[in-house]
XYZ file of C-alpha atoms in Angstrom:
578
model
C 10.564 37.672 35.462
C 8.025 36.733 32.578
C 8.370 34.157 30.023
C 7.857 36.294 27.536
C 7.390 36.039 23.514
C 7.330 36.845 20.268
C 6.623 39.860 18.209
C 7.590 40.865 14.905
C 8.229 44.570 13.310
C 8.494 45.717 9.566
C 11.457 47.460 8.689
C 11.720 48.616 4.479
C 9.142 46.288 3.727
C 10.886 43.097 5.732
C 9.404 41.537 8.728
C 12.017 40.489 11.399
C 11.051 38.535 14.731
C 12.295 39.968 18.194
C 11.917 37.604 21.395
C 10.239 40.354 24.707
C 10.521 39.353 27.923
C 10.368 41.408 31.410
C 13.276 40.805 33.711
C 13.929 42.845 37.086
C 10.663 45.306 36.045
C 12.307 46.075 32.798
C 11.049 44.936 29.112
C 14.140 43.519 27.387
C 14.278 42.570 23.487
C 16.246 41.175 21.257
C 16.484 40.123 17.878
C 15.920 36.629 16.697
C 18.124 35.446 13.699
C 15.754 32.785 11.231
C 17.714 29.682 12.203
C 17.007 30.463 15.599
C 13.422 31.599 15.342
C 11.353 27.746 15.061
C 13.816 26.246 18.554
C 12.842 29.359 20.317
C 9.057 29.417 19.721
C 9.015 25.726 20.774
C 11.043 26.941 24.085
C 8.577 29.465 24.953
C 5.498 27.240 23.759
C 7.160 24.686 26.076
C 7.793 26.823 28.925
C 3.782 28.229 29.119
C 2.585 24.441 29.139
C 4.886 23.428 31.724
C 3.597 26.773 33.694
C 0.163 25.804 32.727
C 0.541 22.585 34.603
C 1.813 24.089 37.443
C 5.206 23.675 36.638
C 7.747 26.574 36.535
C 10.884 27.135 33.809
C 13.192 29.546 34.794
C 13.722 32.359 32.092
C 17.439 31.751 31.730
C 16.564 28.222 30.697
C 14.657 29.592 27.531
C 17.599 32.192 27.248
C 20.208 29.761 27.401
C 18.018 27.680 24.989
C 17.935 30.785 23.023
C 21.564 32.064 22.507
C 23.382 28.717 22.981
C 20.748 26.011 21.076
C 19.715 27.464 17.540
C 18.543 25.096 15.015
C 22.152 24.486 13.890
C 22.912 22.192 16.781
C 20.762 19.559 15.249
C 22.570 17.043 13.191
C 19.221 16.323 11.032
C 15.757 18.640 10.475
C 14.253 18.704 13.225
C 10.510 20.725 13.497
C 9.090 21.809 16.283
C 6.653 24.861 17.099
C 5.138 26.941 15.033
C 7.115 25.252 11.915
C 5.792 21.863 13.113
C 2.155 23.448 13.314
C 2.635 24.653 9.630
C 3.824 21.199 8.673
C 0.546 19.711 9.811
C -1.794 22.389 8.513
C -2.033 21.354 4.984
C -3.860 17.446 5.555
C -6.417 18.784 8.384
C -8.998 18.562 6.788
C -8.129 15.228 5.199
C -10.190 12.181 5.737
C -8.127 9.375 7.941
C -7.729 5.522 7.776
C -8.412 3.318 10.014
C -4.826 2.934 10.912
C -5.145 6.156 12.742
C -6.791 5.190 16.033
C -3.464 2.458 16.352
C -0.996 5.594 15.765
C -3.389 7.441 18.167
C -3.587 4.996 20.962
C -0.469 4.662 21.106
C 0.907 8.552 20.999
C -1.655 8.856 24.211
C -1.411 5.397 25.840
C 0.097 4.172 28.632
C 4.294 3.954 28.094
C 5.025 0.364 27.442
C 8.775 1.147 26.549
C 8.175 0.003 22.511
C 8.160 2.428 19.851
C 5.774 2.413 17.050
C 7.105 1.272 13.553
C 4.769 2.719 10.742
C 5.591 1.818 7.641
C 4.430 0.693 3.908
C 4.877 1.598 0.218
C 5.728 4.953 -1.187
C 2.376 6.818 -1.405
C 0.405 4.780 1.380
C -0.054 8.097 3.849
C 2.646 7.197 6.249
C 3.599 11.238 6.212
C -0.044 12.481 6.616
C -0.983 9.897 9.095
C 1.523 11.526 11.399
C 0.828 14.984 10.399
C -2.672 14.607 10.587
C -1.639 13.462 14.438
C 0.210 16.567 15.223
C -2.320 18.605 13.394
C -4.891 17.265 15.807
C -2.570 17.856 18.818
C -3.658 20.841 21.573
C -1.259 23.493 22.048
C 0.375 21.854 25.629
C 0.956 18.590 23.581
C 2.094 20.205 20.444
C 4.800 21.840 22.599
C 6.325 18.879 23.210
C 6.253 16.680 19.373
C 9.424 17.171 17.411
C 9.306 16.052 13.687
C 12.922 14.641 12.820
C 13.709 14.084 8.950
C 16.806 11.794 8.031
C 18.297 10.987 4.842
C 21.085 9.143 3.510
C 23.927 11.753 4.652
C 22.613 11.431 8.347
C 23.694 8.670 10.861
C 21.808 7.104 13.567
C 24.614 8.835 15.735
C 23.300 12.446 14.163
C 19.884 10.578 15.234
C 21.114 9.809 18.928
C 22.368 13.532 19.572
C 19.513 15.073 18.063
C 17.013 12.894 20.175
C 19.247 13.165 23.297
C 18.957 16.755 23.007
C 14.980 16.887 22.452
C 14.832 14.609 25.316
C 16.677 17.233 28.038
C 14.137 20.337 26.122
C 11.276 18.026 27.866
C 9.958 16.821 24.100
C 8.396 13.738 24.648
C 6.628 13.001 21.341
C 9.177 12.422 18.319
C 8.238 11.340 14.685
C 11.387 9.843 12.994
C 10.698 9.813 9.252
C 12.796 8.083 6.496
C 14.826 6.712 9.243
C 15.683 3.688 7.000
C 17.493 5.886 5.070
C 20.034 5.958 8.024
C 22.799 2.798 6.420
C 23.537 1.748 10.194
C 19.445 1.698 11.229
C 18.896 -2.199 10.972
C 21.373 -2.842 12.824
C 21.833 -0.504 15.437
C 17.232 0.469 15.760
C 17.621 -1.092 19.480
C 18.588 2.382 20.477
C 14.914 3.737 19.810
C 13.412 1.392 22.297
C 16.146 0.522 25.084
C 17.703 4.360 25.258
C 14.382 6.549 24.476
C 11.295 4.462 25.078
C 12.047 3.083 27.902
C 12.512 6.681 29.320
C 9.177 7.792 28.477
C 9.554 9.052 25.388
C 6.741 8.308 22.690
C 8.634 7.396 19.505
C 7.159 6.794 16.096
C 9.637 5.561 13.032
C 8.495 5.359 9.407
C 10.003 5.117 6.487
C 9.331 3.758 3.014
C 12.031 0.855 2.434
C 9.902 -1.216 4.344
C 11.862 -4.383 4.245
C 14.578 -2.738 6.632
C 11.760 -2.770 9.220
C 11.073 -6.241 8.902
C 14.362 -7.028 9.536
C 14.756 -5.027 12.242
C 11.459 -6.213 13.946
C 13.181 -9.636 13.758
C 16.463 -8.440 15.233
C 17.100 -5.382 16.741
C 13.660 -4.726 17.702
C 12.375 -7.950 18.738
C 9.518 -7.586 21.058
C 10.603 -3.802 21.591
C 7.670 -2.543 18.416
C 4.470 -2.316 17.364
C 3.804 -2.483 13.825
C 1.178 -0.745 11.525
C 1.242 -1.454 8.660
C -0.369 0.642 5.646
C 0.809 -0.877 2.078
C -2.718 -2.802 1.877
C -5.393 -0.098 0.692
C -8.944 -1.832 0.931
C -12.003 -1.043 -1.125
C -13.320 0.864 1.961
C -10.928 3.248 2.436
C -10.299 3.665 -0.972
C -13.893 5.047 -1.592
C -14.345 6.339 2.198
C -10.794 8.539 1.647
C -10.378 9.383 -1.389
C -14.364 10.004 -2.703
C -13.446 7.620 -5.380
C -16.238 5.666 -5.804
C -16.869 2.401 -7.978
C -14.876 -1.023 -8.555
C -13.951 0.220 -12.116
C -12.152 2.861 -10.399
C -10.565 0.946 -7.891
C -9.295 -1.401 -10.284
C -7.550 0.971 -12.515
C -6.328 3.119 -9.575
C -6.288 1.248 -6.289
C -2.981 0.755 -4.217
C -1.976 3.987 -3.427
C -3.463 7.138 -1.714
C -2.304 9.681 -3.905
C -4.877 10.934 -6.658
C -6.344 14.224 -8.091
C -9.156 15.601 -5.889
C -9.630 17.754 -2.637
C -9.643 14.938 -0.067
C -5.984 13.831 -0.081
C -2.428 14.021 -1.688
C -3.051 16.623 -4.931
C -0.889 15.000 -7.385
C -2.126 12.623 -9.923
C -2.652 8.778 -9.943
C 0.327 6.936 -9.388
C -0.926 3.943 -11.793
C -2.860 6.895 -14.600
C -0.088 5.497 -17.083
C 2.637 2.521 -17.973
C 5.496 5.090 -17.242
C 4.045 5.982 -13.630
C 3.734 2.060 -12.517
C 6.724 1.469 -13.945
C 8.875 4.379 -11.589
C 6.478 3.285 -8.799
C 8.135 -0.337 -9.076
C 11.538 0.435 -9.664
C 11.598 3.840 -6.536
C 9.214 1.881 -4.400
C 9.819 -1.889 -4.406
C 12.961 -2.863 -6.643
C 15.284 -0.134 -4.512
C 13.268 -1.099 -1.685
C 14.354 -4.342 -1.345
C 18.229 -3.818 -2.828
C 18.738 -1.243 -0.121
C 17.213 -3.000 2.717
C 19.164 -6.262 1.937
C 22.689 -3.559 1.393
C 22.134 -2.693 4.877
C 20.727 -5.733 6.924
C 23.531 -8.243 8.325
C 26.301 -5.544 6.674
C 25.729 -6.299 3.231
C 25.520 -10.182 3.991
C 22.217 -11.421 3.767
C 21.402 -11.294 -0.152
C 21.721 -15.152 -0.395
C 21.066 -16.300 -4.406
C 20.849 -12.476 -5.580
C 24.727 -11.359 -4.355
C 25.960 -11.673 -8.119
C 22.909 -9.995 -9.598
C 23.411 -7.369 -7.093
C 27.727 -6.781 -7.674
C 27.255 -6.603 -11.482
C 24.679 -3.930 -10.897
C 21.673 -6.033 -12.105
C 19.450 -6.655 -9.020
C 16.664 -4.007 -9.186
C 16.477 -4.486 -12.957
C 15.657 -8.096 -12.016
C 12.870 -7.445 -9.538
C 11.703 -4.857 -12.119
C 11.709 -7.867 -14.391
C 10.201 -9.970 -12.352
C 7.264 -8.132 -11.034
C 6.025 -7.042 -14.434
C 6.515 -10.802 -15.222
C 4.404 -11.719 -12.906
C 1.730 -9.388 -14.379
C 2.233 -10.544 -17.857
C 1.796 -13.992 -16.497
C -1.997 -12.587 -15.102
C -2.416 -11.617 -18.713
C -1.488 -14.451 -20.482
C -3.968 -16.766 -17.992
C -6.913 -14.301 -18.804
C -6.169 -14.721 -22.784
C -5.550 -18.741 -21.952
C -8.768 -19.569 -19.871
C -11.017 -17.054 -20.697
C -10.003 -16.545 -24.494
C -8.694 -19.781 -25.766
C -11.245 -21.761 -23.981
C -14.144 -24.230 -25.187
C -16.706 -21.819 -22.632
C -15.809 -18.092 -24.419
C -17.994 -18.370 -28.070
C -18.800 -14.868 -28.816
C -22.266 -15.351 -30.713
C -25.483 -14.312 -31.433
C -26.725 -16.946 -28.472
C -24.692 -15.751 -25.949
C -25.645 -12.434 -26.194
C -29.183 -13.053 -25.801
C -28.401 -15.829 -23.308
C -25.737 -13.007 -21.250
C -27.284 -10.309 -22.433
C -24.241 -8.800 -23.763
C -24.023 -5.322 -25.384
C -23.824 -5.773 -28.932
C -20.491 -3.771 -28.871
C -18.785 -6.779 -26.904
C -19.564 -9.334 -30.389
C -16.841 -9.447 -32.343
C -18.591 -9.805 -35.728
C -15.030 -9.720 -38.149
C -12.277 -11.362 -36.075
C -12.478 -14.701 -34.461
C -11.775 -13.783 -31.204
C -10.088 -16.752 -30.073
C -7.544 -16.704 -32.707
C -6.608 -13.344 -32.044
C -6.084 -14.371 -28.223
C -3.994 -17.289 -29.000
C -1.871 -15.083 -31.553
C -1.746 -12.318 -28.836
C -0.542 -15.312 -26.342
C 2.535 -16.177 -28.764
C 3.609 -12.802 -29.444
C 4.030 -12.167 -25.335
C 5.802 -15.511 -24.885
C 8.204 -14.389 -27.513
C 8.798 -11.089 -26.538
C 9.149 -12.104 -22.746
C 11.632 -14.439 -23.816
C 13.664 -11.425 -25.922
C 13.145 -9.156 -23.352
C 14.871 -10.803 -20.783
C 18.113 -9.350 -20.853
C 19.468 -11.061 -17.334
C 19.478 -14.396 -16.817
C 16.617 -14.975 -13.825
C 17.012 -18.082 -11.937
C 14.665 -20.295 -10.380
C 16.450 -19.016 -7.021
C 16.317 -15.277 -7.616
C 12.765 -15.872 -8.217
C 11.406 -17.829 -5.066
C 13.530 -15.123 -3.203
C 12.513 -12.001 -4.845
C 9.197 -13.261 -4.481
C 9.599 -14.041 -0.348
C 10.736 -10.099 -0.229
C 7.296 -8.973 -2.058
C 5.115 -11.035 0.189
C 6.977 -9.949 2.987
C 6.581 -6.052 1.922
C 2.770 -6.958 1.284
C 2.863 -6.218 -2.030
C 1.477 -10.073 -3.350
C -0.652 -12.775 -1.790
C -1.126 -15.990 -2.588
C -4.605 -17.200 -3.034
C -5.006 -21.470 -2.938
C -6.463 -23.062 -5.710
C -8.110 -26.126 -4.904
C -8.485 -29.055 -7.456
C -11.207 -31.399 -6.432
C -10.215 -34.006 -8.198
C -6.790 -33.877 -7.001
C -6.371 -32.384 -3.601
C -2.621 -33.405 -3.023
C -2.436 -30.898 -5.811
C -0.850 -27.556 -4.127
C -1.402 -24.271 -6.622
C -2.147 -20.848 -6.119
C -2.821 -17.575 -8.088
C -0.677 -14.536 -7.115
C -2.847 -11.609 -6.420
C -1.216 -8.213 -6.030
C -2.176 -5.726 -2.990
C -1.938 -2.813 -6.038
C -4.343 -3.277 -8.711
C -3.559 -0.157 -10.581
C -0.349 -1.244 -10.688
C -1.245 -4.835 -12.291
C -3.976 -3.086 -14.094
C -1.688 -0.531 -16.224
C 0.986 -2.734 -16.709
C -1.912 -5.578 -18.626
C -3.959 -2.703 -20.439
C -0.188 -1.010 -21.386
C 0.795 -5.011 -22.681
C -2.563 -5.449 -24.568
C -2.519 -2.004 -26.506
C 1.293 -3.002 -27.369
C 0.778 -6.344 -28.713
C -2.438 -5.146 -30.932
C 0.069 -2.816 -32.604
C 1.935 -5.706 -33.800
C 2.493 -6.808 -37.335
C 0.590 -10.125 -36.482
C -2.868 -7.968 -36.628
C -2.061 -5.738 -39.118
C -4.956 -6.470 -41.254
C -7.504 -5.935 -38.786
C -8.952 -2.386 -39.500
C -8.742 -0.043 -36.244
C -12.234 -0.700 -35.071
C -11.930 -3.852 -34.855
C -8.869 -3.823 -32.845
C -10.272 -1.108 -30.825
C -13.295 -3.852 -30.367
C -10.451 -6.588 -29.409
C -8.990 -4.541 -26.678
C -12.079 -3.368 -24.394
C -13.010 -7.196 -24.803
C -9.811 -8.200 -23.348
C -10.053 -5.874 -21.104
C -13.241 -6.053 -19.475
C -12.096 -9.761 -18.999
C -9.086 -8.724 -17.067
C -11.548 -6.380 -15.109
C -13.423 -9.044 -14.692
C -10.576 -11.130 -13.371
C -9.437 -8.605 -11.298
C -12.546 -8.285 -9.391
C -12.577 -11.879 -8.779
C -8.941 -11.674 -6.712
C -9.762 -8.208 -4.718
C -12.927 -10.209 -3.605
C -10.663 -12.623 -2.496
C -7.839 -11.051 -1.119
C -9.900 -8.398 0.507
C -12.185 -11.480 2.058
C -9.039 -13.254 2.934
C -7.840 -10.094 5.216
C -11.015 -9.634 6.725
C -11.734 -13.116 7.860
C -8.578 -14.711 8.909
C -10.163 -17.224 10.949
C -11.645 -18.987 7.519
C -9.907 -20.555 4.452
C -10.071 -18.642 1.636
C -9.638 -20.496 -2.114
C -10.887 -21.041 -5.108
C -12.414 -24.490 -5.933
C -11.807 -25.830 -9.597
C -13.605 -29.226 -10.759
C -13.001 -31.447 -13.854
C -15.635 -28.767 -15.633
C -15.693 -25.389 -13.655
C -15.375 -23.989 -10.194
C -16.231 -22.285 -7.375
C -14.405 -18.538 -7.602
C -14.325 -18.528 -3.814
C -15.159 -21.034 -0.872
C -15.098 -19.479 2.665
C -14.310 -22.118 4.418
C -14.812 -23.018 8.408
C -13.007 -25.710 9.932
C -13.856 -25.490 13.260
C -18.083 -25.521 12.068
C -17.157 -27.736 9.717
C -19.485 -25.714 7.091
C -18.938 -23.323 4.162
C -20.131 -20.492 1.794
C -19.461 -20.771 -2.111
C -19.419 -17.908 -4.327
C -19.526 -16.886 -8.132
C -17.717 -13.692 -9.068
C -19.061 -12.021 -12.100
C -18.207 -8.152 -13.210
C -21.813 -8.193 -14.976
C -24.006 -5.579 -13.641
C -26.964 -7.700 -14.543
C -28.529 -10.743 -12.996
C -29.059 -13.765 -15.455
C -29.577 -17.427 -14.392
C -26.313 -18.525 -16.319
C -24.623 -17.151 -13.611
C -25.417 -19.537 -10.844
C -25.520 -22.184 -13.045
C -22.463 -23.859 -10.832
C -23.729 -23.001 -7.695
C -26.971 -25.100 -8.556
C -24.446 -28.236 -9.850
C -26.294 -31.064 -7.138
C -23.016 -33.207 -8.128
C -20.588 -30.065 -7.324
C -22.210 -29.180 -4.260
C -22.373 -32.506 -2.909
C -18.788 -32.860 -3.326
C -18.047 -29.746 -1.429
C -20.383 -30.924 1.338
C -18.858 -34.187 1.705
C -15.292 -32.089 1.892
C -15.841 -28.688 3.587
C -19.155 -29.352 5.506
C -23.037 -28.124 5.089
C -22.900 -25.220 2.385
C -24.718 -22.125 4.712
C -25.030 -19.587 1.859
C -24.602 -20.009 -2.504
C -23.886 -16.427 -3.855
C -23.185 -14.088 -6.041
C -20.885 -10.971 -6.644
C -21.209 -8.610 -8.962
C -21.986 -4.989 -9.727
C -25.686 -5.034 -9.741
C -28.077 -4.317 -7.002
C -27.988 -6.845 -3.989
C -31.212 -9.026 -4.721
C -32.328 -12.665 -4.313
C -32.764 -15.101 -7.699
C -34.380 -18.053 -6.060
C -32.216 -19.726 -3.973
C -28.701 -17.389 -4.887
C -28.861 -14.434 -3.332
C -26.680 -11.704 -5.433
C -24.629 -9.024 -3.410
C -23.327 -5.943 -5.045
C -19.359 -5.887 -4.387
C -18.983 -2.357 -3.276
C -21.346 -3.232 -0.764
C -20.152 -6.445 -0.067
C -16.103 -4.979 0.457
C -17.371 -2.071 1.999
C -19.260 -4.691 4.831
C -15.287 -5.335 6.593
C -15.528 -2.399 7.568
C-alpha cells in the first residue's frame, strides 16, 4: 500500500488533477475536484515527511482525509501545500528586516507555550515577514504550516474549529492573519495560548488594528505572548530593504515598506501624495483605533470619546487630530525658523552659509510672508474644525497613537528653567508628516494673501520653506532614531536663553554627556558649531549632565573633523544602530 500522489492529464485543452495510489498490487485513481485538490496535496506532503522520519500514515488516513475533509470544512481560508508554497513564492527573493530572526527563533525554538503576536501599521511587512518564513521553510516543515485568513464575517469559534482540525492533520505551524478582524478576539485571544500553544503548536497572530493587540497583551494574553513589533521603520532598513538611498528620500517617503522598485511590495509610495497620507490615516490609524476600542471591554472602554464615537464622529476626529498635529510642526518651523531675529536672508549670510543663490529671496521679505502664511493656517484650522475636539479627546487620542507607535515624545529641556516639562511630538512616519506640511504649504501660497507675488517667487518661497521643514525633520529622526537605539541614555534637546543644543545624549549612571548640532547642510562652515564652542553653554551643561565626552555635528556632508567638532554624515551615523 503506497502513499501515492498526484498527476494531472489534459482533456480538450483542460488540465484536471487525479490522486494514484497502489493498494493490494493494484494502481487505483481517482479524480480530485479543485476544492479538494490544496487539503489533499498537504495530506500526502504530510504523510511522506512523517514516513521520512520514520513514522508511518496509513493510506486510509489520507483517503479519509481525502473524501471526507475537502477545503469546505474550514470555516475561514486556510492554505496549506502547494497553495501555501505559491503564496510564499512571490517575496523570496525580497530583502528581510531585522525583525525576522525574532519570527524565526521563535517558529524553530524551543515550545514555551506563548504564541507570537506580530503586528504594526498597514504596509509595515507583517504579510511578507511570514511569507518570506514559509518561503524559506524545507519541504518536511512546509508540510506542516497552515496559513489561516480571517475577516470580519469569521468568528474566533470558525477560528477554534479550523485550528482544532489542523491540529489532529499533525500541522504544527499556523499563521493567523487579520485575526483582529475577528469582533470577539480581544476578549476571548486566551484560546491561542492556553488551548494550542500549550500543546505544541507554534502559533503566529498578526493583524493590522494593532491597538486590539495591546489590549489583549494586557488581558487575555498576559504573559502568554511575545511581541514584535514592526510600525517603526529605521533609516537602516529603509535604505538596506528597499535600495532607497539618501535622507531626502527617507524624509519624503519613510514609514512604510511599500514603494516602486524590485526589492519589495510593487505598488507605489504610500506618502507620493496628500490623498495617499490622507487614506493611510483614516484605513490605518483612525479605524484602527475606533475598532479596537468597539471591541475591547464589549464596546466599554472608549472613556471621553463614547459621544464622538455614537454620533458617528470619532475617526473624523483622530483624522483631525493627527493632521493637526502636523500643521502644528508647520506652524513651529514658520514661527522659529521664519519669524525669528536668527533667519535674515542676505547677501552676508550667503557668503557666511554659503547658501545657493537660489535660496535668497531677493523680492519678498521672507519673514513677512511666513508670518502671513502663519495667520492664514490659524484661521483655516480654526474653520476647518467641524467637531468640537476637547482637551480630553485629545490627551486620549494621543495615548492610543503613542501606544500604536505612531508618535514619540522627545523632552525639551530649558536651562534656565528646568521645572519646565515640554516636549516636541515626533512622528514614527515622516512621509506621512512630510506630505501633509509640503501639501499645507503649496495650499496656503495659493491664497489670495500672496496674490501679488509673481509665480517664481512663490515657487522661491516654497522650496525655502521646505528645505527648512527638511531640515527640521532631520533634526527629530536623529533623535527619535538615537532615542530607540540607546535606551539606556536620555535623549533631549537643550534650549538656553539664546540657542540650544539639538540633542544631548545623556548618561546618568557616568554622569557625562555628548552634545550635538543637527544641520541638513551638506557643507561644513564654522557657523555651525558656533554653540557647541559657547564656554558659558558648555559649562552649564557640565555642571548639569557631567564632563561633555564628544561636541558634534550631523549633517549630510562627508564625516570629517573641524578642529575640535568632529562632523558625522547622518546616513552613516543612523545606519551605525545597526
Amino acid at each position: 500500500m503506497s502513499i501515492g500522489g498526484i498527476t494531472y492529464k489534459k482533456i480538450n485543452g483542460k488540465r484536471y488533477a487525479y490522486y494514484q495510489w497502489c493498494e493490494n498490487g493494484k494502481q487505483r485513481s481517482r479524480r480530485v475536484k479543485d476544492d479538494e485538490l490544496e487539503l489533499l496535496v498537504a495530506q500526502i506532503e504530510l504523510a511522506k515527511s512523517q514516513a521520512a522520519l520514520g513514522r508511518s500514515m496509513e493510506l486510509s488516513d489520507i483517503r479519509a482525509a481525502y473524501s471526507g475533509q475537502s477545503l469546505s470544512v474550514f470555516k475561514t481560508d486556510v492554505k496549506t501545500g502547494v497553495l501555501l508554497e505559491n503564496f510564499a513564492a512571490p517575496v523570496k527573493d525580497f530583502k528581510k528586516r531585522e525583525c525576522f530572526a525574532t519570527l524565526h527563533d521563535y517558529v524553530y525554538g524551543a515550545n514555551n507555550d506563548r504564541v507570537l503576536v506580530l503586528y504594526g501599521l498597514r504596509r509595515t511587512g507583517k504579510t511578507t515577514l511570514v511569507r518570506q518564513l514559509i518561503g524559506e521553510m524545507d519541504a518536511a516543515h512546509r508540510a506542516k504550516a497552515a496559513f489561516v485568513q480571517v475577516n470580519a464575517r469569521h468568528t474566533l469559534a470558525d477560528v477554534n474549529h479550523d485550528l482544532k482540525l489542523l491540529e489532529s492533520q499533525g500541522f504544527k505551524y499556523v499563521f493567523v492573519d487579520e485575526v483582529t478582524q475577528l469582533g470577539d478576539f480581544i476578549e476571548g485571544a486566551a484560546l491561542f495560548s492556553d488551548v494550542f500553544a500549550v500543546g505544541g503548536m507554534k502559533v503566529v497572530l498578526s493583524g493590522t488594528d494593532s491597538l486590539g493587540f495591546v489590549f489583549s497583551e494586557d488581558e487575555q494574553l498576559y504573559d502568554r505572548c511575545i511581541l514584535l513589533h514592526t510600525t517603526f521603520i529605521p533609516y537602516r532598513e529603509f535604505e538596506r530593504v528597499l535600495g532607497v538611498v539618501g535622507i531626502d528620500e527617507f524624509i519624503r517617503y519613510g514609514g512604510t515598506m511599500s514603494m516602486v522598485g524590485t526589492n519589495y511590495n510593487k505598488d507605489a509610495f504610500t506618502f507620493a501624495t496628500k490623498k495617499g497620507a490622507d487614506d493611510y490615516v483614516d484605513s490605518a490609524i483612525a479605524r484602527n483605533i475606533q475598532h479596537s476600542l468597539k471591541c475591547y471591554q464589549y464596546g466599554g472602554h472608549f472613556r471621553s470619546l463614547q459621544q464622538l464615537y455614537e454620533r458617528g464622529e470619532l475617526t473624523n476626529t483622530i483624522n483631525r487630530i493627527v493632521e493637526d498635529i502636523n500643521h502644528r510642526f508647520t506652524l513651529d518651523v514658520l514661527t522659529r525658523d521664519f519669524a525669528s531675529n536668527d533667519l535674515k536672508i542676505s547677501a552676508s549670510n550667503l557668503r557666511r552659509d554659503r547658501m545657493h543663490p537660489t535660496d535668497v529671496l531677493d523680492k519678498v521679505d521672507a519673514v513677512s510672508v511666513a508670518r502671513k502664511m502663519k495667520r492664514l493656517l490659524e484661521i483655516r484650522d480654526r474653520d476647518e474644525c467641524s467637531v468640537n475636539i476637547e482637551d480630553a479627546h485629545r490627551v486620549e487620542i494621543r495615548e492610543y497613537l503613542q501606544m500604536l507607535d505612531m508618535i514619540c515624545p522627545i523632552d525639551v529641556v530649558n536651562m534656565a528653567s528646568l521645572n519646565q516639562n515640554a516636549f516636541r511630538t515626533v512622528l514614527a512616519q515622516p512621509g506621512l508628516r512630510y506630505a501633509q506640511s509640503e501639501a499645507l504649504v503649496r495650499s496656503l501660497m495659493m491664497d489670495e494673501a500672496f496674490k501679488k507675488i509673481s509665480i517664481d517667487e512663490r515657487n522661491r518661497i516654497i522650496a525655502r520653506i521646505l528645505d527648512e521643514i527638511r531640515g527640521r525633520m532631520m533634526e527629530e529622526i536623529v533623535l527619535l532614531e538615537t532615542k530607540m537605539a540607546r535606551p539606556d541614555r536620555q535623549i533631549f534637546t537643550l534650549q538656553f536663553p539664546v540657542g540650544e543644543f539639538d540633542m544631548v545624549v545623556f548618561d546618568s549612571e557616568n554622569a557625562c554627556c555628548e552634545v550635538y548640532e543637527i544641520k541638513h547642510s551638506d557643507k561644513a562652515v564654522p557657523a555651525q558649531c558656533r554653540h557647541l564652542q559657547d564656554k558659558k553653554k558648555c559649562h552649564e551643561t557640565e555642571f548639569r549632565y557631567g564632563k561633555i565626552r564628544g561636541r558634534y555635528v550631523i549633517y549630510r556632508g562627508k564625516s570629517c573633523r573641524l578642529g575640535d567638532i568632529e562632523y558625522l554624515n547622518v546616513e552613516e551615523y543612523l545606519k551605525g544602530f545597526g
